[in-house]
Amino acid sequence: MPAYDNLVETFVELIRRASTELPADVIQALERGRAKEQESGLADKALGTILNNIEMARSTSAPICQDTGTPVVWIHHPVGVSTRALAAQFETAVREATKRMYLRPNAVDTLTGRNTGTGSGRGIPFIHFEEWDEPRVEVRMILKGGGSENVGAQYRLPDTPLKAGRDLEGVRRVVLDAVFQAQGKGCAPGVLGVCIGGDRVSAFEMSKRQILRPLADTNPFPEHAELEERLLKEGNELGVGPMGFGGKTTLLAVKIGVLDRLPACYFVTVTYMCWADRKAAVSVDEAGEATWLS
Protein backbone atom coordinates (compact mmCIF):
# COMPACT_ATOMS: atom_id res chain seq x y z
CA MET A 1 0.00 0.00 0.00
CA PRO A 2 1.70 3.22 -1.19
CA ALA A 3 0.59 5.27 1.83
CA TYR A 4 2.81 3.15 4.05
CA ASP A 5 5.85 2.99 1.76
CA ASN A 6 7.46 6.22 2.98
CA LEU A 7 7.12 6.43 6.74
CA VAL A 8 10.77 6.95 7.68
CA GLU A 9 10.38 10.66 8.53
CA THR A 10 7.23 9.95 10.53
CA PHE A 11 9.10 7.30 12.49
CA VAL A 12 12.06 9.68 13.05
CA GLU A 13 9.63 12.24 14.49
CA LEU A 14 8.08 9.54 16.68
CA ILE A 15 11.54 8.77 18.06
CA ARG A 16 12.32 12.47 18.56
CA ARG A 17 9.15 13.01 20.55
CA ALA A 18 9.74 10.00 22.75
CA SER A 19 13.39 10.82 23.39
CA THR A 20 13.03 14.53 24.09
CA GLU A 21 9.47 15.18 25.35
CA LEU A 22 7.96 13.36 28.31
CA PRO A 23 4.15 12.92 28.27
CA ALA A 24 2.22 15.53 30.24
CA ASP A 25 0.82 12.99 32.71
CA VAL A 26 4.34 11.89 33.66
CA ILE A 27 5.47 15.48 34.25
CA GLN A 28 2.37 16.16 36.35
CA ALA A 29 3.01 13.04 38.44
CA LEU A 30 6.59 14.17 39.08
CA GLU A 31 5.36 17.61 40.09
CA ARG A 32 2.81 16.10 42.48
CA GLY A 33 5.53 13.94 43.96
CA ARG A 34 7.78 16.92 44.52
CA ALA A 35 4.98 18.79 46.30
CA LYS A 36 4.83 15.95 48.86
CA GLU A 37 8.54 16.03 49.67
CA GLN A 38 10.24 18.07 52.35
CA GLU A 39 11.25 21.44 50.93
CA SER A 40 14.99 21.63 50.20
CA GLY A 41 15.46 17.99 51.18
CA LEU A 42 17.34 15.55 48.97
CA ALA A 43 14.13 14.21 47.42
CA ASP A 44 12.90 17.71 46.63
CA LYS A 45 16.24 18.64 45.06
CA ALA A 46 16.39 15.43 43.04
CA LEU A 47 12.91 15.95 41.63
CA GLY A 48 13.69 19.61 40.94
CA THR A 49 16.75 18.59 38.95
CA ILE A 50 14.72 15.98 37.07
CA LEU A 51 12.01 18.52 36.17
CA ASN A 52 14.64 21.06 35.03
CA ASN A 53 16.25 18.37 32.89
CA ILE A 54 12.90 17.54 31.30
CA GLU A 55 12.28 21.17 30.34
CA MET A 56 15.80 21.64 28.95
CA ALA A 57 15.44 18.49 26.84
CA ARG A 58 12.07 19.60 25.47
CA SER A 59 13.21 23.12 24.62
CA THR A 60 16.30 21.95 22.74
CA SER A 61 15.02 18.63 21.30
CA ALA A 62 17.87 16.91 23.13
CA PRO A 63 17.62 13.43 24.65
CA ILE A 64 16.26 13.43 28.20
CA CYS A 65 18.84 10.83 29.27
CA GLN A 66 22.29 9.86 28.00
CA ASP A 67 20.97 6.28 27.80
CA THR A 68 18.41 6.75 25.06
CA GLY A 69 17.33 3.14 25.48
CA THR A 70 16.08 0.33 23.29
CA PRO A 71 13.16 1.31 21.04
CA VAL A 72 10.46 -1.25 21.90
CA VAL A 73 7.74 -0.90 19.30
CA TRP A 74 4.21 -2.21 18.77
CA ILE A 75 2.89 -1.79 15.21
CA HIS A 76 -0.73 -2.53 14.31
CA HIS A 77 -1.27 -2.76 10.57
CA PRO A 78 -4.08 -3.54 8.08
CA VAL A 79 -4.27 -6.77 6.13
CA GLY A 80 -1.87 -6.73 3.21
CA VAL A 81 0.68 -4.27 4.61
CA SER A 82 4.21 -5.69 4.50
CA THR A 83 5.67 -6.09 7.96
CA ARG A 84 9.12 -6.53 6.41
CA ALA A 85 8.79 -3.13 4.75
CA LEU A 86 7.60 -1.48 7.96
CA ALA A 87 10.47 -3.04 9.92
CA ALA A 88 13.02 -1.87 7.36
CA GLN A 89 11.63 1.67 7.50
CA PHE A 90 11.70 1.74 11.29
CA GLU A 91 15.28 0.45 11.38
CA THR A 92 16.26 3.17 8.90
CA ALA A 93 14.52 5.71 11.14
CA VAL A 94 16.53 4.56 14.15
CA ARG A 95 19.77 5.05 12.25
CA GLU A 96 18.65 8.47 11.02
CA ALA A 97 17.47 9.53 14.50
CA THR A 98 20.91 8.55 15.80
CA LYS A 99 22.57 10.73 13.14
CA ARG A 100 20.36 13.63 14.23
CA MET A 101 21.28 12.95 17.87
CA TYR A 102 17.74 12.17 19.05
CA LEU A 103 19.21 8.78 19.96
CA ARG A 104 22.76 8.05 21.04
CA PRO A 105 24.76 5.25 19.40
CA ASN A 106 24.24 2.96 22.38
CA ALA A 107 24.01 -0.40 20.56
CA VAL A 108 27.06 -2.62 21.02
CA ASP A 109 28.04 -6.08 19.79
CA THR A 110 27.41 -8.38 22.72
CA LEU A 111 30.51 -10.54 22.19
CA THR A 112 33.08 -7.91 21.23
CA GLY A 113 31.69 -4.84 22.99
CA ARG A 114 32.20 -2.79 19.82
CA ASN A 115 29.66 -0.05 19.19
CA THR A 116 27.67 -0.52 15.99
CA GLY A 117 27.80 3.25 15.52
CA THR A 118 24.25 3.40 14.19
CA GLY A 119 22.07 3.06 17.29
CA SER A 120 20.73 -0.18 15.83
CA GLY A 121 21.80 -3.79 15.97
CA ARG A 122 20.53 -7.33 16.35
CA GLY A 123 17.30 -6.98 18.32
CA ILE A 124 17.53 -3.17 18.38
CA PRO A 125 14.89 -1.89 17.69
CA PHE A 126 12.61 -4.61 19.03
CA ILE A 127 9.38 -4.59 16.99
CA HIS A 128 6.08 -6.40 17.61
CA PHE A 129 3.58 -6.63 14.74
CA GLU A 130 -0.15 -7.22 15.10
CA GLU A 131 -2.63 -7.31 12.21
CA TRP A 132 -5.99 -5.65 12.73
CA ASP A 133 -9.10 -4.62 10.77
CA GLU A 134 -8.58 -0.85 11.06
CA PRO A 135 -7.68 0.98 7.81
CA ARG A 136 -4.57 2.58 9.34
CA VAL A 137 -1.16 1.84 10.79
CA GLU A 138 -0.72 2.62 14.48
CA VAL A 139 2.71 2.68 16.09
CA ARG A 140 3.33 2.87 19.84
CA MET A 141 6.83 2.94 21.25
CA ILE A 142 8.72 3.11 24.50
CA LEU A 143 12.42 3.85 24.88
CA LYS A 144 13.62 1.38 27.52
CA GLY A 145 16.79 2.44 29.31
CA GLY A 146 19.39 -0.04 30.47
CA GLY A 147 19.56 1.03 34.11
CA SER A 148 15.89 0.43 34.75
CA GLU A 149 16.02 -2.73 32.63
CA ASN A 150 18.68 -4.11 34.97
CA VAL A 151 16.28 -3.97 37.93
CA GLY A 152 13.36 -5.64 36.18
CA ALA A 153 12.52 -8.99 37.75
CA GLN A 154 10.64 -12.22 37.22
CA TYR A 155 9.41 -14.31 40.15
CA ARG A 156 8.23 -17.91 40.19
CA LEU A 157 5.43 -18.52 42.67
CA PRO A 158 5.30 -19.88 45.24
CA ASP A 159 8.32 -17.98 46.58
CA THR A 160 9.09 -19.46 49.98
CA PRO A 161 11.56 -16.82 51.27
CA LEU A 162 9.01 -14.06 50.56
CA LYS A 163 6.08 -16.17 51.82
CA ALA A 164 4.41 -15.47 48.48
CA GLY A 165 1.78 -17.96 47.36
CA ARG A 166 -0.05 -18.34 44.08
CA ASP A 167 -2.57 -15.56 44.65
CA LEU A 168 -2.81 -11.78 44.50
CA GLU A 169 -1.27 -11.47 47.96
CA GLY A 170 1.72 -13.39 46.64
CA VAL A 171 1.83 -11.05 43.64
CA ARG A 172 1.80 -8.06 45.99
CA ARG A 173 4.71 -9.43 48.02
CA VAL A 174 7.01 -10.07 45.08
CA VAL A 175 6.25 -6.76 43.34
CA LEU A 176 7.11 -4.83 46.50
CA ASP A 177 10.27 -6.89 46.81
CA ALA A 178 11.25 -5.87 43.27
CA VAL A 179 10.78 -2.20 44.15
CA PHE A 180 12.78 -2.53 47.36
CA GLN A 181 15.60 -4.43 45.65
CA ALA A 182 15.82 -1.79 42.92
CA GLN A 183 16.48 1.02 45.41
CA GLY A 184 17.94 3.98 43.48
CA LYS A 185 19.48 1.83 40.74
CA GLY A 186 16.30 2.01 38.68
CA CYS A 187 16.34 5.85 38.71
CA ALA A 188 13.24 6.23 40.85
CA PRO A 189 10.52 7.38 40.86
CA GLY A 190 9.52 4.60 38.52
CA VAL A 191 6.51 3.22 36.71
CA LEU A 192 5.92 -0.51 37.07
CA GLY A 193 4.51 -2.71 34.34
CA VAL A 194 3.47 -6.05 35.84
CA CYS A 195 2.34 -9.25 34.17
CA ILE A 196 0.68 -12.02 36.16
CA GLY A 197 0.95 -15.37 34.37
CA GLY A 198 2.21 -16.22 30.91
CA ASP A 199 5.55 -17.85 30.21
CA ARG A 200 8.99 -16.33 30.63
CA VAL A 201 8.90 -14.66 27.20
CA SER A 202 5.27 -13.58 26.79
CA ALA A 203 5.20 -12.24 30.34
CA PHE A 204 8.01 -9.74 29.78
CA GLU A 205 6.37 -8.49 26.58
CA MET A 206 3.04 -8.04 28.38
CA SER A 207 4.70 -6.28 31.32
CA LYS A 208 6.36 -3.82 28.93
CA ARG A 209 3.07 -3.28 27.12
CA GLN A 210 1.59 -2.00 30.40
CA ILE A 211 3.98 0.96 30.24
CA LEU A 212 1.97 2.28 27.28
CA ARG A 213 -1.06 2.89 29.51
CA PRO A 214 -1.81 6.44 30.72
CA LEU A 215 -0.78 6.87 34.35
CA ALA A 216 -4.28 7.80 35.48
CA ASP A 217 -6.26 5.08 33.72
CA THR A 218 -8.22 2.47 35.67
CA ASN A 219 -7.72 -1.24 35.21
CA PRO A 220 -10.96 -2.77 33.86
CA PHE A 221 -10.69 -5.66 36.35
CA PRO A 222 -11.67 -4.35 39.81
CA GLU A 223 -9.38 -6.70 41.76
CA HIS A 224 -6.42 -5.66 39.63
CA ALA A 225 -7.34 -1.98 39.87
CA GLU A 226 -7.41 -2.33 43.66
CA LEU A 227 -4.02 -4.05 43.65
CA GLU A 228 -2.50 -1.36 41.43
CA GLU A 229 -3.59 1.33 43.88
CA ARG A 230 -2.38 -0.65 46.89
CA LEU A 231 1.02 -1.33 45.33
CA LEU A 232 1.42 2.35 44.45
CA LYS A 233 0.61 3.38 48.01
CA GLU A 234 2.76 0.74 49.68
CA GLY A 235 5.62 1.19 47.21
CA ASN A 236 5.76 4.86 48.14
CA GLU A 237 5.86 3.90 51.81
CA LEU A 238 9.12 1.96 51.36
CA GLY A 239 11.14 5.16 51.72
CA VAL A 240 13.39 4.58 48.69
CA GLY A 241 12.50 7.95 47.21
CA PRO A 242 13.76 9.81 44.14
CA MET A 243 17.06 8.35 42.89
CA GLY A 244 17.25 6.34 46.14
CA PHE A 245 17.78 9.45 48.31
CA GLY A 246 14.78 8.65 50.52
CA GLY A 247 11.38 10.27 50.47
CA LYS A 248 7.73 9.70 49.65
CA THR A 249 7.96 9.37 45.87
CA THR A 250 9.30 5.98 44.83
CA LEU A 251 6.61 5.07 42.27
CA LEU A 252 4.49 7.12 39.88
CA ALA A 253 2.15 4.30 38.83
CA VAL A 254 1.66 0.54 38.80
CA LYS A 255 -0.01 -1.14 35.81
CA ILE A 256 -1.00 -4.81 35.79
CA GLY A 257 -1.78 -7.12 32.89
CA VAL A 258 -2.70 -10.81 33.02
CA LEU A 259 -1.97 -13.80 30.77
CA ASP A 260 -3.14 -17.36 31.18
CA ARG A 261 -0.54 -19.93 32.23
CA LEU A 262 0.29 -23.59 32.41
CA PRO A 263 -0.68 -25.36 35.65
CA ALA A 264 2.99 -25.89 36.55
CA CYS A 265 3.90 -22.21 36.17
CA TYR A 266 2.94 -19.03 37.99
CA PHE A 267 5.22 -16.17 36.97
CA VAL A 268 5.02 -12.58 38.15
CA THR A 269 7.06 -10.34 35.87
CA VAL A 270 8.00 -6.75 36.67
CA THR A 271 9.20 -4.20 34.14
CA TYR A 272 10.66 -1.17 35.89
CA MET A 273 10.49 2.08 33.91
CA CYS A 274 12.54 4.95 35.34
CA TRP A 275 11.26 8.49 35.83
CA ALA A 276 12.16 9.12 32.16
CA ASP A 277 8.98 7.30 31.12
CA ARG A 278 9.61 7.87 27.43
CA LYS A 279 6.87 6.90 25.01
CA ALA A 280 5.12 8.20 21.92
CA ALA A 281 2.46 7.05 19.46
CA VAL A 282 1.27 7.88 15.96
CA SER A 283 -1.53 6.77 13.65
CA VAL A 284 -1.12 6.93 9.85
CA ASP A 285 -4.21 6.71 7.66
CA GLU A 286 -4.64 5.40 4.11
CA ALA A 287 -3.79 8.83 2.69
CA GLY A 288 -0.50 8.88 4.58
CA GLU A 289 -1.63 11.54 7.07
CA ALA A 290 -0.12 11.21 10.55
CA THR A 291 -2.07 11.87 13.75
CA TRP A 292 -0.07 12.06 16.97
CA LEU A 293 -1.60 10.10 19.83
CA SER A 294 -1.31 10.54 23.58
C-alpha positions as a Markdown table, in Angstrom:
| # | Residue | x | y | z |
|---|---|---|---|---|
| 1 | Met | 0.0 | 0.0 | 0.0 |
| 2 | Pro | 1.7 | 3.2 | -1.2 |
| 3 | Ala | 0.6 | 5.3 | 1.8 |
| 4 | Tyr | 2.8 | 3.1 | 4.1 |
| 5 | Asp | 5.8 | 3.0 | 1.8 |
| 6 | Asn | 7.5 | 6.2 | 3.0 |
| 7 | Leu | 7.1 | 6.4 | 6.7 |
| 8 | Val | 10.8 | 7.0 | 7.7 |
| 9 | Glu | 10.4 | 10.7 | 8.5 |
| 10 | Thr | 7.2 | 9.9 | 10.5 |
| 11 | Phe | 9.1 | 7.3 | 12.5 |
| 12 | Val | 12.1 | 9.7 | 13.1 |
| 13 | Glu | 9.6 | 12.2 | 14.5 |
| 14 | Leu | 8.1 | 9.5 | 16.7 |
| 15 | Ile | 11.5 | 8.8 | 18.1 |
| 16 | Arg | 12.3 | 12.5 | 18.6 |
| 17 | Arg | 9.1 | 13.0 | 20.5 |
| 18 | Ala | 9.7 | 10.0 | 22.7 |
| 19 | Ser | 13.4 | 10.8 | 23.4 |
| 20 | Thr | 13.0 | 14.5 | 24.1 |
| 21 | Glu | 9.5 | 15.2 | 25.3 |
| 22 | Leu | 8.0 | 13.4 | 28.3 |
| 23 | Pro | 4.2 | 12.9 | 28.3 |
| 24 | Ala | 2.2 | 15.5 | 30.2 |
| 25 | Asp | 0.8 | 13.0 | 32.7 |
| 26 | Val | 4.3 | 11.9 | 33.7 |
| 27 | Ile | 5.5 | 15.5 | 34.3 |
| 28 | Gln | 2.4 | 16.2 | 36.3 |
| 29 | Ala | 3.0 | 13.0 | 38.4 |
| 30 | Leu | 6.6 | 14.2 | 39.1 |
| 31 | Glu | 5.4 | 17.6 | 40.1 |
| 32 | Arg | 2.8 | 16.1 | 42.5 |
| 33 | Gly | 5.5 | 13.9 | 44.0 |
| 34 | Arg | 7.8 | 16.9 | 44.5 |
| 35 | Ala | 5.0 | 18.8 | 46.3 |
| 36 | Lys | 4.8 | 16.0 | 48.9 |
| 37 | Glu | 8.5 | 16.0 | 49.7 |
| 38 | Gln | 10.2 | 18.1 | 52.4 |
| 39 | Glu | 11.3 | 21.4 | 50.9 |
| 40 | Ser | 15.0 | 21.6 | 50.2 |
| 41 | Gly | 15.5 | 18.0 | 51.2 |
| 42 | Leu | 17.3 | 15.6 | 49.0 |
| 43 | Ala | 14.1 | 14.2 | 47.4 |
| 44 | Asp | 12.9 | 17.7 | 46.6 |
| 45 | Lys | 16.2 | 18.6 | 45.1 |
| 46 | Ala | 16.4 | 15.4 | 43.0 |
| 47 | Leu | 12.9 | 15.9 | 41.6 |
| 48 | Gly | 13.7 | 19.6 | 40.9 |
| 49 | Thr | 16.8 | 18.6 | 39.0 |
| 50 | Ile | 14.7 | 16.0 | 37.1 |
| 51 | Leu | 12.0 | 18.5 | 36.2 |
| 52 | Asn | 14.6 | 21.1 | 35.0 |
| 53 | Asn | 16.3 | 18.4 | 32.9 |
| 54 | Ile | 12.9 | 17.5 | 31.3 |
| 55 | Glu | 12.3 | 21.2 | 30.3 |
| 56 | Met | 15.8 | 21.6 | 28.9 |
| 57 | Ala | 15.4 | 18.5 | 26.8 |
| 58 | Arg | 12.1 | 19.6 | 25.5 |
| 59 | Ser | 13.2 | 23.1 | 24.6 |
| 60 | Thr | 16.3 | 22.0 | 22.7 |
| 61 | Ser | 15.0 | 18.6 | 21.3 |
| 62 | Ala | 17.9 | 16.9 | 23.1 |
| 63 | Pro | 17.6 | 13.4 | 24.7 |
| 64 | Ile | 16.3 | 13.4 | 28.2 |
| 65 | Cys | 18.8 | 10.8 | 29.3 |
| 66 | Gln | 22.3 | 9.9 | 28.0 |
| 67 | Asp | 21.0 | 6.3 | 27.8 |
| 68 | Thr | 18.4 | 6.7 | 25.1 |
| 69 | Gly | 17.3 | 3.1 | 25.5 |
| 70 | Thr | 16.1 | 0.3 | 23.3 |
| 71 | Pro | 13.2 | 1.3 | 21.0 |
| 72 | Val | 10.5 | -1.2 | 21.9 |
| 73 | Val | 7.7 | -0.9 | 19.3 |
| 74 | Trp | 4.2 | -2.2 | 18.8 |
| 75 | Ile | 2.9 | -1.8 | 15.2 |
| 76 | His | -0.7 | -2.5 | 14.3 |
| 77 | His | -1.3 | -2.8 | 10.6 |
| 78 | Pro | -4.1 | -3.5 | 8.1 |
| 79 | Val | -4.3 | -6.8 | 6.1 |
| 80 | Gly | -1.9 | -6.7 | 3.2 |
| 81 | Val | 0.7 | -4.3 | 4.6 |
| 82 | Ser | 4.2 | -5.7 | 4.5 |
| 83 | Thr | 5.7 | -6.1 | 8.0 |
| 84 | Arg | 9.1 | -6.5 | 6.4 |
| 85 | Ala | 8.8 | -3.1 | 4.8 |
| 86 | Leu | 7.6 | -1.5 | 8.0 |
| 87 | Ala | 10.5 | -3.0 | 9.9 |
| 88 | Ala | 13.0 | -1.9 | 7.4 |
| 89 | Gln | 11.6 | 1.7 | 7.5 |
| 90 | Phe | 11.7 | 1.7 | 11.3 |
| 91 | Glu | 15.3 | 0.4 | 11.4 |
| 92 | Thr | 16.3 | 3.2 | 8.9 |
| 93 | Ala | 14.5 | 5.7 | 11.1 |
| 94 | Val | 16.5 | 4.6 | 14.2 |
| 95 | Arg | 19.8 | 5.1 | 12.2 |
| 96 | Glu | 18.6 | 8.5 | 11.0 |
| 97 | Ala | 17.5 | 9.5 | 14.5 |
| 98 | Thr | 20.9 | 8.6 | 15.8 |
| 99 | Lys | 22.6 | 10.7 | 13.1 |
| 100 | Arg | 20.4 | 13.6 | 14.2 |
| 101 | Met | 21.3 | 12.9 | 17.9 |
| 102 | Tyr | 17.7 | 12.2 | 19.1 |
| 103 | Leu | 19.2 | 8.8 | 20.0 |
| 104 | Arg | 22.8 | 8.0 | 21.0 |
| 105 | Pro | 24.8 | 5.3 | 19.4 |
| 106 | Asn | 24.2 | 3.0 | 22.4 |
| 107 | Ala | 24.0 | -0.4 | 20.6 |
| 108 | Val | 27.1 | -2.6 | 21.0 |
| 109 | Asp | 28.0 | -6.1 | 19.8 |
| 110 | Thr | 27.4 | -8.4 | 22.7 |
| 111 | Leu | 30.5 | -10.5 | 22.2 |
| 112 | Thr | 33.1 | -7.9 | 21.2 |
| 113 | Gly | 31.7 | -4.8 | 23.0 |
| 114 | Arg | 32.2 | -2.8 | 19.8 |
| 115 | Asn | 29.7 | 0.0 | 19.2 |
| 116 | Thr | 27.7 | -0.5 | 16.0 |
| 117 | Gly | 27.8 | 3.3 | 15.5 |
| 118 | Thr | 24.3 | 3.4 | 14.2 |
| 119 | Gly | 22.1 | 3.1 | 17.3 |
| 120 | Ser | 20.7 | -0.2 | 15.8 |
| 121 | Gly | 21.8 | -3.8 | 16.0 |
| 122 | Arg | 20.5 | -7.3 | 16.4 |
| 123 | Gly | 17.3 | -7.0 | 18.3 |
| 124 | Ile | 17.5 | -3.2 | 18.4 |
| 125 | Pro | 14.9 | -1.9 | 17.7 |
| 126 | Phe | 12.6 | -4.6 | 19.0 |
| 127 | Ile | 9.4 | -4.6 | 17.0 |
| 128 | His | 6.1 | -6.4 | 17.6 |
| 129 | Phe | 3.6 | -6.6 | 14.7 |
| 130 | Glu | -0.1 | -7.2 | 15.1 |
| 131 | Glu | -2.6 | -7.3 | 12.2 |
| 132 | Trp | -6.0 | -5.7 | 12.7 |
| 133 | Asp | -9.1 | -4.6 | 10.8 |
| 134 | Glu | -8.6 | -0.8 | 11.1 |
| 135 | Pro | -7.7 | 1.0 | 7.8 |
| 136 | Arg | -4.6 | 2.6 | 9.3 |
| 137 | Val | -1.2 | 1.8 | 10.8 |
| 138 | Glu | -0.7 | 2.6 | 14.5 |
| 139 | Val | 2.7 | 2.7 | 16.1 |
| 140 | Arg | 3.3 | 2.9 | 19.8 |
| 141 | Met | 6.8 | 2.9 | 21.2 |
| 142 | Ile | 8.7 | 3.1 | 24.5 |
| 143 | Leu | 12.4 | 3.8 | 24.9 |
| 144 | Lys | 13.6 | 1.4 | 27.5 |
| 145 | Gly | 16.8 | 2.4 | 29.3 |
| 146 | Gly | 19.4 | 0.0 | 30.5 |
| 147 | Gly | 19.6 | 1.0 | 34.1 |
| 148 | Ser | 15.9 | 0.4 | 34.8 |
| 149 | Glu | 16.0 | -2.7 | 32.6 |
| 150 | Asn | 18.7 | -4.1 | 35.0 |
| 151 | Val | 16.3 | -4.0 | 37.9 |
| 152 | Gly | 13.4 | -5.6 | 36.2 |
| 153 | Ala | 12.5 | -9.0 | 37.7 |
| 154 | Gln | 10.6 | -12.2 | 37.2 |
| 155 | Tyr | 9.4 | -14.3 | 40.1 |
| 156 | Arg | 8.2 | -17.9 | 40.2 |
| 157 | Leu | 5.4 | -18.5 | 42.7 |
| 158 | Pro | 5.3 | -19.9 | 45.2 |
| 159 | Asp | 8.3 | -18.0 | 46.6 |
| 160 | Thr | 9.1 | -19.5 | 50.0 |
| 161 | Pro | 11.6 | -16.8 | 51.3 |
| 162 | Leu | 9.0 | -14.1 | 50.6 |
| 163 | Lys | 6.1 | -16.2 | 51.8 |
| 164 | Ala | 4.4 | -15.5 | 48.5 |
| 165 | Gly | 1.8 | -18.0 | 47.4 |
| 166 | Arg | -0.1 | -18.3 | 44.1 |
| 167 | Asp | -2.6 | -15.6 | 44.7 |
| 168 | Leu | -2.8 | -11.8 | 44.5 |
| 169 | Glu | -1.3 | -11.5 | 48.0 |
| 170 | Gly | 1.7 | -13.4 | 46.6 |
| 171 | Val | 1.8 | -11.0 | 43.6 |
| 172 | Arg | 1.8 | -8.1 | 46.0 |
| 173 | Arg | 4.7 | -9.4 | 48.0 |
| 174 | Val | 7.0 | -10.1 | 45.1 |
| 175 | Val | 6.2 | -6.8 | 43.3 |
| 176 | Leu | 7.1 | -4.8 | 46.5 |
| 177 | Asp | 10.3 | -6.9 | 46.8 |
| 178 | Ala | 11.3 | -5.9 | 43.3 |
| 179 | Val | 10.8 | -2.2 | 44.2 |
| 180 | Phe | 12.8 | -2.5 | 47.4 |
| 181 | Gln | 15.6 | -4.4 | 45.7 |
| 182 | Ala | 15.8 | -1.8 | 42.9 |
| 183 | Gln | 16.5 | 1.0 | 45.4 |
| 184 | Gly | 17.9 | 4.0 | 43.5 |
| 185 | Lys | 19.5 | 1.8 | 40.7 |
| 186 | Gly | 16.3 | 2.0 | 38.7 |
| 187 | Cys | 16.3 | 5.8 | 38.7 |
| 188 | Ala | 13.2 | 6.2 | 40.9 |
| 189 | Pro | 10.5 | 7.4 | 40.9 |
| 190 | Gly | 9.5 | 4.6 | 38.5 |
| 191 | Val | 6.5 | 3.2 | 36.7 |
| 192 | Leu | 5.9 | -0.5 | 37.1 |
| 193 | Gly | 4.5 | -2.7 | 34.3 |
| 194 | Val | 3.5 | -6.0 | 35.8 |
| 195 | Cys | 2.3 | -9.3 | 34.2 |
| 196 | Ile | 0.7 | -12.0 | 36.2 |
| 197 | Gly | 1.0 | -15.4 | 34.4 |
| 198 | Gly | 2.2 | -16.2 | 30.9 |
| 199 | Asp | 5.6 | -17.8 | 30.2 |
| 200 | Arg | 9.0 | -16.3 | 30.6 |
| 201 | Val | 8.9 | -14.7 | 27.2 |
| 202 | Ser | 5.3 | -13.6 | 26.8 |
| 203 | Ala | 5.2 | -12.2 | 30.3 |
| 204 | Phe | 8.0 | -9.7 | 29.8 |
| 205 | Glu | 6.4 | -8.5 | 26.6 |
| 206 | Met | 3.0 | -8.0 | 28.4 |
| 207 | Ser | 4.7 | -6.3 | 31.3 |
| 208 | Lys | 6.4 | -3.8 | 28.9 |
| 209 | Arg | 3.1 | -3.3 | 27.1 |
| 210 | Gln | 1.6 | -2.0 | 30.4 |
| 211 | Ile | 4.0 | 1.0 | 30.2 |
| 212 | Leu | 2.0 | 2.3 | 27.3 |
| 213 | Arg | -1.1 | 2.9 | 29.5 |
| 214 | Pro | -1.8 | 6.4 | 30.7 |
| 215 | Leu | -0.8 | 6.9 | 34.3 |
| 216 | Ala | -4.3 | 7.8 | 35.5 |
| 217 | Asp | -6.3 | 5.1 | 33.7 |
| 218 | Thr | -8.2 | 2.5 | 35.7 |
| 219 | Asn | -7.7 | -1.2 | 35.2 |
| 220 | Pro | -11.0 | -2.8 | 33.9 |
| 221 | Phe | -10.7 | -5.7 | 36.4 |
| 222 | Pro | -11.7 | -4.4 | 39.8 |
| 223 | Glu | -9.4 | -6.7 | 41.8 |
| 224 | His | -6.4 | -5.7 | 39.6 |
| 225 | Ala | -7.3 | -2.0 | 39.9 |
| 226 | Glu | -7.4 | -2.3 | 43.7 |
| 227 | Leu | -4.0 | -4.1 | 43.7 |
| 228 | Glu | -2.5 | -1.4 | 41.4 |
| 229 | Glu | -3.6 | 1.3 | 43.9 |
| 230 | Arg | -2.4 | -0.6 | 46.9 |
| 231 | Leu | 1.0 | -1.3 | 45.3 |
| 232 | Leu | 1.4 | 2.3 | 44.4 |
| 233 | Lys | 0.6 | 3.4 | 48.0 |
| 234 | Glu | 2.8 | 0.7 | 49.7 |
| 235 | Gly | 5.6 | 1.2 | 47.2 |
| 236 | Asn | 5.8 | 4.9 | 48.1 |
| 237 | Glu | 5.9 | 3.9 | 51.8 |
| 238 | Leu | 9.1 | 2.0 | 51.4 |
| 239 | Gly | 11.1 | 5.2 | 51.7 |
| 240 | Val | 13.4 | 4.6 | 48.7 |
| 241 | Gly | 12.5 | 7.9 | 47.2 |
| 242 | Pro | 13.8 | 9.8 | 44.1 |
| 243 | Met | 17.1 | 8.3 | 42.9 |
| 244 | Gly | 17.3 | 6.3 | 46.1 |
| 245 | Phe | 17.8 | 9.5 | 48.3 |
| 246 | Gly | 14.8 | 8.6 | 50.5 |
| 247 | Gly | 11.4 | 10.3 | 50.5 |
| 248 | Lys | 7.7 | 9.7 | 49.6 |
| 249 | Thr | 8.0 | 9.4 | 45.9 |
| 250 | Thr | 9.3 | 6.0 | 44.8 |
| 251 | Leu | 6.6 | 5.1 | 42.3 |
| 252 | Leu | 4.5 | 7.1 | 39.9 |
| 253 | Ala | 2.1 | 4.3 | 38.8 |
| 254 | Val | 1.7 | 0.5 | 38.8 |
| 255 | Lys | 0.0 | -1.1 | 35.8 |
| 256 | Ile | -1.0 | -4.8 | 35.8 |
| 257 | Gly | -1.8 | -7.1 | 32.9 |
| 258 | Val | -2.7 | -10.8 | 33.0 |
| 259 | Leu | -2.0 | -13.8 | 30.8 |
| 260 | Asp | -3.1 | -17.4 | 31.2 |
| 261 | Arg | -0.5 | -19.9 | 32.2 |
| 262 | Leu | 0.3 | -23.6 | 32.4 |
| 263 | Pro | -0.7 | -25.4 | 35.6 |
| 264 | Ala | 3.0 | -25.9 | 36.6 |
| 265 | Cys | 3.9 | -22.2 | 36.2 |
| 266 | Tyr | 2.9 | -19.0 | 38.0 |
| 267 | Phe | 5.2 | -16.2 | 37.0 |
| 268 | Val | 5.0 | -12.6 | 38.1 |
| 269 | Thr | 7.1 | -10.3 | 35.9 |
| 270 | Val | 8.0 | -6.8 | 36.7 |
| 271 | Thr | 9.2 | -4.2 | 34.1 |
| 272 | Tyr | 10.7 | -1.2 | 35.9 |
| 273 | Met | 10.5 | 2.1 | 33.9 |
| 274 | Cys | 12.5 | 4.9 | 35.3 |
| 275 | Trp | 11.3 | 8.5 | 35.8 |
| 276 | Ala | 12.2 | 9.1 | 32.2 |
| 277 | Asp | 9.0 | 7.3 | 31.1 |
| 278 | Arg | 9.6 | 7.9 | 27.4 |
| 279 | Lys | 6.9 | 6.9 | 25.0 |
| 280 | Ala | 5.1 | 8.2 | 21.9 |
| 281 | Ala | 2.5 | 7.0 | 19.5 |
| 282 | Val | 1.3 | 7.9 | 16.0 |
| 283 | Ser | -1.5 | 6.8 | 13.6 |
| 284 | Val | -1.1 | 6.9 | 9.8 |
| 285 | Asp | -4.2 | 6.7 | 7.7 |
| 286 | Glu | -4.6 | 5.4 | 4.1 |
| 287 | Ala | -3.8 | 8.8 | 2.7 |
| 288 | Gly | -0.5 | 8.9 | 4.6 |
| 289 | Glu | -1.6 | 11.5 | 7.1 |
| 290 | Ala | -0.1 | 11.2 | 10.6 |
| 291 | Thr | -2.1 | 11.9 | 13.8 |
| 292 | Trp | -0.1 | 12.1 | 17.0 |
| 293 | Leu | -1.6 | 10.1 | 19.8 |
| 294 | Ser | -1.3 | 10.5 | 23.6 |
